[in-house]
Amino acid sequence: SLPAKLINGGIAGLIGVTCVFPIDLAKTRLQNQQNGQRMYASLSDCLIKTIRSEGYFGMYRGAAVNLTLVTPEKAIKLAANDFFRHHLSKDGKKLTLLREMLAGCGAGTCQVIVTTPMEMLKIQLQDAGRIAAQKKLMAAQAQLSSSPAAAAAKPAVETRTTATQITRELLRSKGIAGLYKGLGATLLRDVPFSIVYFPLFANLNKLGQKDPNVKAPFYVSFLSGCVAGSTAAVAVNPCDVIKTRLQSLQRGVNEDTYSGILDCTKKIWQREGPTAFFKGAYCRALVIAPLFGIAQVVYFIGIAEFLLDMLPKHRA
């Protein structure tokens, strides 16, 4: 049933995001840093420096936005895929690869309604620590090269903003369109991702089914979700880099600004080289693999069906 699909998708999203959010934060910071302004050398370096400067919970900056909106986002994605697969199937027959890809395309298109504002707010909060650390480093360097009095001055304290403050400011200055900055880039990332992910997962999961009418074991669904998720994540990483850069409202010192997808692509290619499009690719694979593995296990085990079935018994 649709309520069960929505609940399953929501539970899966909450569990997955809680487990992998620190890696997602590192991915955003690695993707946003540009040549000459590198604060972090790798995933581990980013996490260690984040804990040292911002504490353990610094790794979860922006998590509240994700945890709030990931339920409708994952619910829409998984339920929409099932909806399109159902309507594209003919008399219950096996879907062709093309129809599976069309179903994934529909799911990816539907989810951006929630994904775009969620990612927009999350990126501002995740990247704020990197920009603050860069400013502190440059201020310290400037003080060392200036007078002793200036060197003794205390560095400015970072003023933390919240998702609510960012939302209010965007709505006040740009209206609802402000929350949908980078919509085109989000579509370019999520639609191809779903086109690759859902058919690949469905076919890998079928390999573990002894009978077409019996669900695959949970570990098969988990591994299928991990493999399909990481493969699709790496495949669309260039689009994710562009989306992240376009949705970042704050820039570090001497960092480029972009007017659109083509301008962003051109500047990254010319100034950072083609390898820049795969910044954070391994982080993204580490995020997406368990995220969708967990999501598919929860979804296919059917926790919501169990909960919904228990309601009448409880009432009785």
PDB file of C-alpha atoms in Angstrom:
ATOM      1  CA  SER A   1       0.000   0.000   0.000  1.00  0.00           C
ATOM      2  CA  LEU A   2       1.079   3.595  -0.519  1.00  0.00           C
ATOM      3  CA  PRO A   3       1.179   4.451   3.242  1.00  0.00           C
ATOM      4  CA  ALA A   4       3.445   1.441   3.832  1.00  0.00           C
ATOM      5  CA  LYS A   5       5.768   2.519   1.012  1.00  0.00           C
ATOM      6  CA  LEU A   6       5.985   6.052   2.407  1.00  0.00           C
ATOM      7  CA  ILE A   7       6.701   4.831   5.954  1.00  0.00           C
ATOM      8  CA  ASN A   8       9.310   2.333   4.743  1.00  0.00           C
ATOM      9  CA  GLY A   9      11.038   4.999   2.674  1.00  0.00           C
ATOM     10  CA  GLY A  10      11.052   7.415   5.592  1.00  0.00           C
ATOM     11  CA  ILE A  11      12.451   4.920   8.106  1.00  0.00           C
ATOM     12  CA  ALA A  12      15.114   3.831   5.631  1.00  0.00           C
ATOM     13  CA  GLY A  13      16.174   7.425   5.018  1.00  0.00           C
ATOM     14  CA  LEU A  14      16.435   8.281   8.726  1.00  0.00           C
ATOM     15  CA  ILE A  15      18.568   5.248   9.548  1.00  0.00           C
ATOM     16  CA  GLY A  16      20.800   5.676   6.502  1.00  0.00           C
ATOM     17  CA  VAL A  17      21.450   9.406   6.947  1.00  0.00           C
ATOM     18  CA  THR A  18      22.316   9.011  10.629  1.00  0.00           C
ATOM     19  CA  CYS A  19      24.932   6.377   9.765  1.00  0.00           C
ATOM     20  CA  VAL A  20      26.706   8.122   6.881  1.00  0.00           C
ATOM     21  CA  PHE A  21      26.229  11.875   7.413  1.00  0.00           C
ATOM     22  CA  PRO A  22      29.847  12.652   8.502  1.00  0.00           C
ATOM     23  CA  ILE A  23      31.134  11.187   5.224  1.00  0.00           C
ATOM     24  CA  ASP A  24      28.599  13.295   3.323  1.00  0.00           C
ATOM     25  CA  LEU A  25      29.859  16.411   5.115  1.00  0.00           C
ATOM     26  CA  ALA A  26      33.429  15.560   4.081  1.00  0.00           C
ATOM     27  CA  LYS A  27      32.265  15.045   0.489  1.00  0.00           C
ATOM     28  CA  THR A  28      30.702  18.518   0.360  1.00  0.00           C
ATOM     29  CA  ARG A  29      33.806  20.200   1.763  1.00  0.00           C
ATOM     30  CA  LEU A  30      36.172  18.309  -0.547  1.00  0.00           C
ATOM     31  CA  GLN A  31      34.050  19.155  -3.598  1.00  0.00           C
ATOM     32  CA  ASN A  32      33.838  22.851  -2.723  1.00  0.00           C
ATOM     33  CA  GLN A  33      37.513  23.529  -2.099  1.00  0.00           C
ATOM     34  CA  GLN A  34      39.315  24.898  -5.135  1.00  0.00           C
ATOM     35  CA  ASN A  35      42.965  24.881  -6.231  1.00  0.00           C
ATOM     36  CA  GLY A  36      45.137  27.098  -4.076  1.00  0.00           C
ATOM     37  CA  GLN A  37      42.584  27.061  -1.239  1.00  0.00           C
ATOM     38  CA  ARG A  38      42.822  23.428  -0.124  1.00  0.00           C
ATOM     39  CA  MET A  39      42.005  22.912   3.550  1.00  0.00           C
ATOM     40  CA  TYR A  40      41.686  19.127   3.461  1.00  0.00           C
ATOM     41  CA  ALA A  41      43.847  16.499   1.758  1.00  0.00           C
ATOM     42  CA  SER A  42      41.470  13.535   2.075  1.00  0.00           C
ATOM     43  CA  LEU A  43      38.356  12.148   3.734  1.00  0.00           C
ATOM     44  CA  SER A  44      40.179  11.203   6.943  1.00  0.00           C
ATOM     45  CA  ASP A  45      42.040  14.527   7.056  1.00  0.00           C
ATOM     46  CA  CYS A  46      38.753  16.417   6.706  1.00  0.00           C
ATOM     47  CA  LEU A  47      37.034  14.450   9.485  1.00  0.00           C
ATOM     48  CA  ILE A  48      40.015  14.779  11.862  1.00  0.00           C
ATOM     49  CA  LYS A  49      40.307  18.541  11.311  1.00  0.00           C
ATOM     50  CA  THR A  50      36.527  18.947  11.679  1.00  0.00           C
ATOM     51  CA  ILE A  51      36.513  17.151  15.045  1.00  0.00           C
ATOM     52  CA  ARG A  52      39.500  19.188  16.274  1.00  0.00           C
ATOM     53  CA  SER A  53      38.044  22.568  15.298  1.00  0.00           C
ATOM     54  CA  GLU A  54      34.292  21.987  15.678  1.00  0.00           C
ATOM     55  CA  GLY A  55      33.970  19.013  18.011  1.00  0.00           C
ATOM     56  CA  TYR A  56      32.340  15.633  17.378  1.00  0.00           C
ATOM     57  CA  PHE A  57      28.959  17.144  16.577  1.00  0.00           C
ATOM     58  CA  GLY A  58      30.618  19.381  14.010  1.00  0.00           C
ATOM     59  CA  MET A  59      30.499  16.350  11.723  1.00  0.00           C
ATOM     60  CA  TYR A  60      26.703  16.543  11.877  1.00  0.00           C
ATOM     61  CA  ARG A  61      26.286  20.187  10.822  1.00  0.00           C
ATOM     62  CA  GLY A  62      23.252  20.259   8.557  1.00  0.00           C
ATOM     63  CA  ALA A  63      22.047  16.854   9.717  1.00  0.00           C
ATOM     64  CA  ALA A  64      18.819  18.308  11.137  1.00  0.00           C
ATOM     65  CA  VAL A  65      17.796  19.507   7.663  1.00  0.00           C
ATOM     66  CA  ASN A  66      18.511  16.107   6.181  1.00  0.00           C
ATOM     67  CA  LEU A  67      16.744  14.195   8.939  1.00  0.00           C
ATOM     68  CA  THR A  68      13.700  16.442   8.589  1.00  0.00           C
ATOM     69  CA  LEU A  69      13.408  16.250   4.809  1.00  0.00           C
ATOM     70  CA  VAL A  70      14.951  12.855   4.027  1.00  0.00           C
ATOM     71  CA  THR A  71      11.721  11.067   5.001  1.00  0.00           C
ATOM     72  CA  PRO A  72       9.587  12.675   2.259  1.00  0.00           C
ATOM     73  CA  GLU A  73      12.559  12.621  -0.152  1.00  0.00           C
ATOM     74  CA  LYS A  74      13.277   8.883   0.163  1.00  0.00           C
ATOM     75  CA  ALA A  75       9.571   8.084   0.413  1.00  0.00           C
ATOM     76  CA  ILE A  76       8.861   9.909  -2.863  1.00  0.00           C
ATOM     77  CA  LYS A  77      11.853   8.315  -4.602  1.00  0.00           C
ATOM     78  CA  LEU A  78      11.078   4.706  -3.664  1.00  0.00           C
ATOM     79  CA  ALA A  79       7.309   4.987  -3.937  1.00  0.00           C
ATOM     80  CA  ALA A  80       7.499   6.803  -7.295  1.00  0.00           C
ATOM     81  CA  ASN A  81       9.755   4.101  -8.707  1.00  0.00           C
ATOM     82  CA  ASP A  82       7.287   1.414  -7.638  1.00  0.00           C
ATOM     83  CA  PHE A  83       4.404   3.466  -9.060  1.00  0.00           C
ATOM     84  CA  PHE A  84       6.036   3.871 -12.470  1.00  0.00           C
ATOM     85  CA  ARG A  85       7.189   0.234 -12.572  1.00  0.00           C
ATOM     86  CA  HIS A  86       3.636  -0.886 -11.843  1.00  0.00           C
ATOM     87  CA  HIS A  87       2.104   1.251 -14.586  1.00  0.00           C
ATOM     88  CA  LEU A  88       4.797   0.398 -17.125  1.00  0.00           C
ATOM     89  CA  SER A  89       4.416  -3.346 -16.630  1.00  0.00           C
ATOM     90  CA  LYS A  90       2.073  -5.192 -18.961  1.00  0.00           C
ATOM     91  CA  ASP A  91      -0.164  -7.729 -17.234  1.00  0.00           C
ATOM     92  CA  GLY A  92       2.459  -8.332 -14.561  1.00  0.00           C
ATOM     93  CA  LYS A  93       5.112  -9.341 -17.086  1.00  0.00           C
ATOM     94  CA  LYS A  94       8.808  -8.655 -16.520  1.00  0.00           C
ATOM     95  CA  LEU A  95       9.805  -5.087 -17.340  1.00  0.00           C
ATOM     96  CA  THR A  96      12.238  -4.512 -20.167  1.00  0.00           C
ATOM     97  CA  LEU A  97      15.450  -2.641 -19.358  1.00  0.00           C
ATOM     98  CA  LEU A  98      14.147   0.446 -21.167  1.00  0.00           C
ATOM     99  CA  ARG A  99      10.965   0.491 -19.080  1.00  0.00           C
ATOM    100  CA  GLU A 100      12.978   0.004 -15.892  1.00  0.00           C
ATOM    101  CA  MET A 101      15.088   3.015 -16.867  1.00  0.00           C
ATOM    102  CA  LEU A 102      11.953   5.060 -17.592  1.00  0.00           C
ATOM    103  CA  ALA A 103      10.588   4.187 -14.149  1.00  0.00           C
ATOM    104  CA  GLY A 104      13.871   5.307 -12.568  1.00  0.00           C
ATOM    105  CA  CYS A 105      13.748   8.517 -14.616  1.00  0.00           C
ATOM    106  CA  GLY A 106      10.261   9.264 -13.285  1.00  0.00           C
ATOM    107  CA  ALA A 107      11.366   8.596  -9.700  1.00  0.00           C
ATOM    108  CA  GLY A 108      14.401  10.881 -10.030  1.00  0.00           C
ATOM    109  CA  THR A 109      12.286  13.667 -11.507  1.00  0.00           C
ATOM    110  CA  CYS A 110       9.697  13.476  -8.720  1.00  0.00           C
ATOM    111  CA  GLN A 111      12.180  13.528  -5.847  1.00  0.00           C
ATOM    112  CA  VAL A 112      13.802  16.888  -6.774  1.00  0.00           C
ATOM    113  CA  ILE A 113      10.733  18.637  -5.346  1.00  0.00           C
ATOM    114  CA  VAL A 114      12.190  17.883  -1.908  1.00  0.00           C
ATOM    115  CA  THR A 115      15.836  17.138  -2.767  1.00  0.00           C
ATOM    116  CA  THR A 116      16.727  20.592  -4.155  1.00  0.00           C
ATOM    117  CA  PRO A 117      15.810  22.734  -1.095  1.00  0.00           C
ATOM    118  CA  MET A 118      17.106  20.018   1.252  1.00  0.00           C
ATOM    119  CA  GLU A 119      20.512  19.905  -0.470  1.00  0.00           C
ATOM    120  CA  MET A 120      20.579  23.690  -0.800  1.00  0.00           C
ATOM    121  CA  LEU A 121      20.244  24.221   2.970  1.00  0.00           C
ATOM    122  CA  LYS A 122      22.424  21.265   3.907  1.00  0.00           C
ATOM    123  CA  ILE A 123      25.341  22.458   1.760  1.00  0.00           C
ATOM    124  CA  GLN A 124      25.359  25.934   3.373  1.00  0.00           C
ATOM    125  CA  LEU A 125      25.595  24.423   6.851  1.00  0.00           C
ATOM    126  CA  GLN A 126      28.096  21.722   5.914  1.00  0.00           C
ATOM    127  CA  ASP A 127      30.479  24.089   4.142  1.00  0.00           C
ATOM    128  CA  ALA A 128      30.315  26.877   6.740  1.00  0.00           C
ATOM    129  CA  GLY A 129      33.011  25.198   8.833  1.00  0.00           C
ATOM    130  CA  ARG A 130      35.416  25.001   5.890  1.00  0.00           C
ATOM    131  CA  ILE A 131      35.010  28.699   5.055  1.00  0.00           C
ATOM    132  CA  ALA A 132      35.395  29.692   8.724  1.00  0.00           C
ATOM    133  CA  ALA A 133      38.549  27.569   9.049  1.00  0.00           C
ATOM    134  CA  GLN A 134      39.985  29.129   5.893  1.00  0.00           C
ATOM    135  CA  LYS A 135      39.326  32.651   7.197  1.00  0.00           C
ATOM    136  CA  LYS A 136      40.947  31.836  10.553  1.00  0.00           C
ATOM    137  CA  LEU A 137      44.015  30.415   8.802  1.00  0.00           C
ATOM    138  CA  MET A 138      44.397  33.479   6.581  1.00  0.00           C
ATOM    139  CA  ALA A 139      43.847  35.814   9.534  1.00  0.00           C
ATOM    140  CA  ALA A 140      46.541  33.990  11.517  1.00  0.00           C
ATOM    141  CA  GLN A 141      48.971  34.227   8.614  1.00  0.00           C
ATOM    142  CA  ALA A 142      48.238  37.944   8.222  1.00  0.00           C
ATOM    143  CA  GLN A 143      48.798  38.548  11.939  1.00  0.00           C
ATOM    144  CA  LEU A 144      52.139  36.742  11.914  1.00  0.00           C
ATOM    145  CA  SER A 145      53.371  38.907   9.054  1.00  0.00           C
ATOM    146  CA  SER A 146      52.157  42.167  10.662  1.00  0.00           C
ATOM    147  CA  SER A 147      52.942  43.987  13.909  1.00  0.00           C
ATOM    148  CA  PRO A 148      53.284  42.168  17.295  1.00  0.00           C
ATOM    149  CA  ALA A 149      50.132  43.917  18.521  1.00  0.00           C
ATOM    150  CA  ALA A 150      48.127  42.590  15.593  1.00  0.00           C
ATOM    151  CA  ALA A 151      49.586  39.122  16.114  1.00  0.00           C
ATOM    152  CA  ALA A 152      48.372  39.128  19.719  1.00  0.00           C
ATOM    153  CA  ALA A 153      44.813  39.992  18.695  1.00  0.00           C
ATOM    154  CA  LYS A 154      42.238  37.246  19.039  1.00  0.00           C
ATOM    155  CA  PRO A 155      40.799  35.812  15.804  1.00  0.00           C
ATOM    156  CA  ALA A 156      37.163  36.503  15.018  1.00  0.00           C
ATOM    157  CA  VAL A 157      34.695  33.957  16.384  1.00  0.00           C
ATOM    158  CA  GLU A 158      32.528  32.165  13.826  1.00  0.00           C
ATOM    159  CA  THR A 159      28.869  33.167  13.919  1.00  0.00           C
ATOM    160  CA  ARG A 160      26.793  30.081  13.260  1.00  0.00           C
ATOM    161  CA  THR A 161      23.650  30.403  11.182  1.00  0.00           C
ATOM    162  CA  THR A 162      20.745  27.987  11.205  1.00  0.00           C
ATOM    163  CA  ALA A 163      18.698  26.452   8.412  1.00  0.00           C
ATOM    164  CA  THR A 164      15.729  28.566   9.521  1.00  0.00           C
ATOM    165  CA  GLN A 165      17.734  31.801   9.199  1.00  0.00           C
ATOM    166  CA  ILE A 166      19.008  30.823   5.733  1.00  0.00           C
ATOM    167  CA  THR A 167      15.484  29.890   4.622  1.00  0.00           C
ATOM    168  CA  ARG A 168      14.000  33.177   5.836  1.00  0.00           C
ATOM    169  CA  GLU A 169      16.723  35.216   4.136  1.00  0.00           C
ATOM    170  CA  LEU A 170      16.316  33.356   0.832  1.00  0.00           C
ATOM    171  CA  LEU A 171      12.532  33.684   0.904  1.00  0.00           C
ATOM    172  CA  ARG A 172      12.816  37.385   1.754  1.00  0.00           C
ATOM    173  CA  SER A 173      15.359  38.205  -0.963  1.00  0.00           C
ATOM    174  CA  LYS A 174      14.544  35.769  -3.765  1.00  0.00           C
ATOM    175  CA  GLY A 175      11.237  34.132  -2.919  1.00  0.00           C
ATOM    176  CA  ILE A 176      10.628  30.394  -3.268  1.00  0.00           C
ATOM    177  CA  ALA A 177      13.011  30.326  -6.256  1.00  0.00           C
ATOM    178  CA  GLY A 178      15.883  30.972  -3.842  1.00  0.00           C
ATOM    179  CA  LEU A 179      15.395  27.535  -2.283  1.00  0.00           C
ATOM    180  CA  TYR A 180      15.472  25.948  -5.748  1.00  0.00           C
ATOM    181  CA  LYS A 181      18.829  27.331  -6.852  1.00  0.00           C
ATOM    182  CA  GLY A 182      20.638  24.562  -8.704  1.00  0.00           C
ATOM    183  CA  LEU A 183      17.416  22.787  -9.698  1.00  0.00           C
ATOM    184  CA  GLY A 184      18.733  22.073 -13.191  1.00  0.00           C
ATOM    185  CA  ALA A 185      21.966  20.607 -11.837  1.00  0.00           C
ATOM    186  CA  THR A 186      19.989  18.524  -9.316  1.00  0.00           C
ATOM    187  CA  LEU A 187      17.909  17.087 -12.149  1.00  0.00           C
ATOM    188  CA  LEU A 188      21.077  16.371 -14.136  1.00  0.00           C
ATOM    189  CA  ARG A 189      22.367  14.391 -11.163  1.00  0.00           C
ATOM    190  CA  ASP A 190      19.269  12.645  -9.812  1.00  0.00           C
ATOM    191  CA  VAL A 191      17.577  11.576 -13.036  1.00  0.00           C
ATOM    192  CA  PRO A 192      20.654   9.738 -14.452  1.00  0.00           C
ATOM    193  CA  PHE A 193      21.330   8.339 -10.967  1.00  0.00           C
ATOM    194  CA  SER A 194      17.866   6.792 -10.789  1.00  0.00           C
ATOM    195  CA  ILE A 195      18.098   5.564 -14.396  1.00  0.00           C
ATOM    196  CA  VAL A 196      21.266   3.650 -13.453  1.00  0.00           C
ATOM    197  CA  TYR A 197      20.405   2.685  -9.876  1.00  0.00           C
ATOM    198  CA  PHE A 198      16.915   1.186 -10.007  1.00  0.00           C
ATOM    199  CA  PRO A 199      17.352  -1.177 -13.003  1.00  0.00           C
ATOM    200  CA  LEU A 200      20.767  -2.272 -11.706  1.00  0.00           C
ATOM    201  CA  PHE A 201      19.409  -2.932  -8.217  1.00  0.00           C
ATOM    202  CA  ALA A 202      16.357  -4.810  -9.521  1.00  0.00           C
ATOM    203  CA  ASN A 203      18.472  -7.110 -11.682  1.00  0.00           C
ATOM    204  CA  LEU A 204      21.115  -7.733  -9.008  1.00  0.00           C
ATOM    205  CA  ASN A 205      18.409  -8.448  -6.438  1.00  0.00           C
ATOM    206  CA  LYS A 206      16.769 -10.984  -8.773  1.00  0.00           C
ATOM    207  CA  LEU A 207      20.001 -12.991  -8.810  1.00  0.00           C
ATOM    208  CA  GLY A 208      19.402 -13.803  -5.135  1.00  0.00           C
ATOM    209  CA  GLN A 209      15.783 -14.905  -5.593  1.00  0.00           C
ATOM    210  CA  LYS A 210      15.311 -18.667  -5.686  1.00  0.00           C
ATOM    211  CA  ASP A 211      11.677 -18.152  -6.662  1.00  0.00           C
ATOM    212  CA  PRO A 212      10.280 -15.112  -8.560  1.00  0.00           C
ATOM    213  CA  ASN A 213       7.378 -14.931  -6.075  1.00  0.00           C
ATOM    214  CA  VAL A 214       9.606 -14.967  -2.975  1.00  0.00           C
ATOM    215  CA  LYS A 215      11.622 -12.005  -1.745  1.00  0.00           C
ATOM    216  CA  ALA A 216      15.399 -12.205  -1.877  1.00  0.00           C
ATOM    217  CA  PRO A 217      17.202 -12.617   1.490  1.00  0.00           C
ATOM    218  CA  PHE A 218      17.855  -9.325   3.281  1.00  0.00           C
ATOM    219  CA  TYR A 219      21.637  -9.574   2.761  1.00  0.00           C
ATOM    220  CA  VAL A 220      21.111  -9.866  -1.003  1.00  0.00           C
ATOM    221  CA  SER A 221      18.963  -6.709  -0.985  1.00  0.00           C
ATOM    222  CA  PHE A 222      21.604  -4.945   1.133  1.00  0.00           C
ATOM    223  CA  LEU A 223      24.507  -5.911  -1.128  1.00  0.00           C
ATOM    224  CA  SER A 224      22.493  -5.137  -4.265  1.00  0.00           C
ATOM    225  CA  GLY A 225      21.645  -1.690  -2.895  1.00  0.00           C
ATOM    226  CA  CYS A 226      25.305  -1.064  -2.001  1.00  0.00           C
ATOM    227  CA  VAL A 227      26.671  -2.109  -5.411  1.00  0.00           C
ATOM    228  CA  ALA A 228      23.977  -0.329  -7.421  1.00  0.00           C
ATOM    229  CA  GLY A 229      24.188   2.796  -5.260  1.00  0.00           C
ATOM    230  CA  SER A 230      27.973   3.161  -5.385  1.00  0.00           C
ATOM    231  CA  THR A 231      28.052   2.494  -9.147  1.00  0.00           C
ATOM    232  CA  ALA A 232      25.389   5.117  -9.873  1.00  0.00           C
ATOM    233  CA  ALA A 233      26.990   7.587  -7.429  1.00  0.00           C
ATOM    234  CA  VAL A 234      30.389   7.510  -9.135  1.00  0.00           C
ATOM    235  CA  ALA A 235      28.782   7.675 -12.589  1.00  0.00           C
ATOM    236  CA  VAL A 236      27.000  10.962 -11.831  1.00  0.00           C
ATOM    237  CA  ASN A 237      29.669  12.514  -9.568  1.00  0.00           C
ATOM    238  CA  PRO A 238      30.585  15.249 -12.127  1.00  0.00           C
ATOM    239  CA  CYS A 239      26.987  16.485 -11.954  1.00  0.00           C
ATOM    240  CA  ASP A 240      27.125  16.363  -8.155  1.00  0.00           C
ATOM    241  CA  VAL A 241      30.274  18.535  -8.102  1.00  0.00           C
ATOM    242  CA  ILE A 242      28.584  21.111 -10.355  1.00  0.00           C
ATOM    243  CA  LYS A 243      25.411  21.044  -8.233  1.00  0.00           C
ATOM    244  CA  THR A 244      27.385  21.507  -5.011  1.00  0.00           C
ATOM    245  CA  ARG A 245      29.331  24.469  -6.409  1.00  0.00           C
ATOM    246  CA  LEU A 246      26.188  26.152  -7.776  1.00  0.00           C
ATOM    247  CA  GLN A 247      24.248  25.744  -4.538  1.00  0.00           C
ATOM    248  CA  SER A 248      27.003  27.163  -2.298  1.00  0.00           C
ATOM    249  CA  LEU A 249      26.035  30.716  -1.389  1.00  0.00           C
ATOM    250  CA  GLN A 250      29.237  31.513   0.538  1.00  0.00           C
ATOM    251  CA  ARG A 251      32.676  31.354  -1.083  1.00  0.00           C
ATOM    252  CA  GLY A 252      36.141  31.157   0.368  1.00  0.00           C
ATOM    253  CA  VAL A 253      38.781  33.790  -0.387  1.00  0.00           C
ATOM    254  CA  ASN A 254      39.706  33.967  -4.110  1.00  0.00           C
ATOM    255  CA  GLU A 255      37.251  31.173  -5.008  1.00  0.00           C
ATOM    256  CA  ASP A 256      35.303  31.256  -8.270  1.00  0.00           C
ATOM    257  CA  THR A 257      31.623  32.125  -8.578  1.00  0.00           C
ATOM    258  CA  TYR A 258      29.398  30.654 -11.271  1.00  0.00           C
ATOM    259  CA  SER A 259      26.464  31.950 -13.296  1.00  0.00           C
ATOM    260  CA  GLY A 260      25.098  28.590 -14.401  1.00  0.00           C
ATOM    261  CA  ILE A 261      25.798  24.962 -15.305  1.00  0.00           C
ATOM    262  CA  LEU A 262      27.823  25.713 -18.451  1.00  0.00           C
ATOM    263  CA  ASP A 263      29.851  28.466 -16.783  1.00  0.00           C
ATOM    264  CA  CYS A 264      30.599  26.207 -13.810  1.00  0.00           C
ATOM    265  CA  THR A 265      31.610  23.298 -16.062  1.00  0.00           C
ATOM    266  CA  LYS A 266      33.888  25.522 -18.169  1.00  0.00           C
ATOM    267  CA  LYS A 267      35.659  27.110 -15.189  1.00  0.00           C
ATOM    268  CA  ILE A 268      36.232  23.816 -13.389  1.00  0.00           C
ATOM    269  CA  TRP A 269      37.621  22.220 -16.577  1.00  0.00           C
ATOM    270  CA  GLN A 270      39.935  25.142 -17.372  1.00  0.00           C
ATOM    271  CA  ARG A 271      41.185  25.997 -13.866  1.00  0.00           C
ATOM    272  CA  GLU A 272      41.144  22.680 -12.041  1.00  0.00           C
ATOM    273  CA  GLY A 273      41.278  20.066 -14.780  1.00  0.00           C
ATOM    274  CA  PRO A 274      38.959  17.149 -15.614  1.00  0.00           C
ATOM    275  CA  THR A 275      39.882  15.231 -12.446  1.00  0.00           C
ATOM    276  CA  ALA A 276      38.123  17.954 -10.411  1.00  0.00           C
ATOM    277  CA  PHE A 277      34.776  16.551 -11.577  1.00  0.00           C
ATOM    278  CA  PHE A 278      35.519  13.447  -9.519  1.00  0.00           C
ATOM    279  CA  LYS A 279      36.333  15.248  -6.281  1.00  0.00           C
ATOM    280  CA  GLY A 280      34.668  13.434  -3.407  1.00  0.00           C
ATOM    281  CA  ALA A 281      33.655  10.519  -5.662  1.00  0.00           C
ATOM    282  CA  TYR A 282      34.874   7.888  -3.212  1.00  0.00           C
ATOM    283  CA  CYS A 283      33.174   9.766  -0.355  1.00  0.00           C
ATOM    284  CA  ARG A 284      29.935   9.818  -2.310  1.00  0.00           C
ATOM    285  CA  ALA A 285      30.244   6.097  -3.019  1.00  0.00           C
ATOM    286  CA  LEU A 286      30.839   5.470   0.712  1.00  0.00           C
ATOM    287  CA  VAL A 287      27.731   7.547   1.503  1.00  0.00           C
ATOM    288  CA  ILE A 288      25.386   6.138  -1.126  1.00  0.00           C
ATOM    289  CA  ALA A 289      26.366   2.461  -0.809  1.00  0.00           C
ATOM    290  CA  PRO A 290      25.239   1.888   2.810  1.00  0.00           C
ATOM    291  CA  LEU A 291      22.495   4.523   2.505  1.00  0.00           C
ATOM    292  CA  PHE A 292      20.715   2.662  -0.276  1.00  0.00           C
ATOM    293  CA  GLY A 293      21.700  -0.746   1.076  1.00  0.00           C
ATOM    294  CA  ILE A 294      19.954   0.101   4.349  1.00  0.00           C
ATOM    295  CA  ALA A 295      17.073   1.728   2.475  1.00  0.00           C
ATOM    296  CA  GLN A 296      16.418  -1.357   0.369  1.00  0.00           C
ATOM    297  CA  VAL A 297      16.629  -3.734   3.332  1.00  0.00           C
ATOM    298  CA  VAL A 298      14.079  -1.677   5.300  1.00  0.00           C
ATOM    299  CA  TYR A 299      11.928  -1.273   2.205  1.00  0.00           C
ATOM    300  CA  PHE A 300      11.943  -4.942   1.246  1.00  0.00           C
ATOM    301  CA  ILE A 301      11.621  -6.303   4.783  1.00  0.00           C
ATOM    302  CA  GLY A 302       8.513  -4.166   5.053  1.00  0.00           C
ATOM    303  CA  ILE A 303       8.708  -2.682   8.552  1.00  0.00           C
ATOM    304  CA  ALA A 304       5.718  -0.473   7.751  1.00  0.00           C
ATOM    305  CA  GLU A 305       3.563  -3.447   6.765  1.00  0.00           C
ATOM    306  CA  PHE A 306       4.330  -5.042  10.135  1.00  0.00           C
ATOM    307  CA  LEU A 307       3.456  -1.842  11.998  1.00  0.00           C
ATOM    308  CA  LEU A 308       0.273  -1.288  10.008  1.00  0.00           C
ATOM    309  CA  ASP A 309      -0.790  -4.915  10.514  1.00  0.00           C
ATOM    310  CA  MET A 310      -0.296  -4.546  14.275  1.00  0.00           C
ATOM    311  CA  LEU A 311      -2.643  -1.558  14.545  1.00  0.00           C
ATOM    312  CA  PRO A 312      -5.954  -3.452  14.161  1.00  0.00           C
ATOM    313  CA  LYS A 313      -4.759  -6.152  16.586  1.00  0.00           C
ATOM    314  CA  HIS A 314      -3.756  -3.521  19.133  1.00  0.00           C
ATOM    315  CA  ARG A 315      -7.100  -1.802  18.844  1.00  0.00           C
ATOM    316  CA  ALA A 316      -8.931  -5.089  19.167  1.00  0.00           C
TER     317      ALA A 316
END
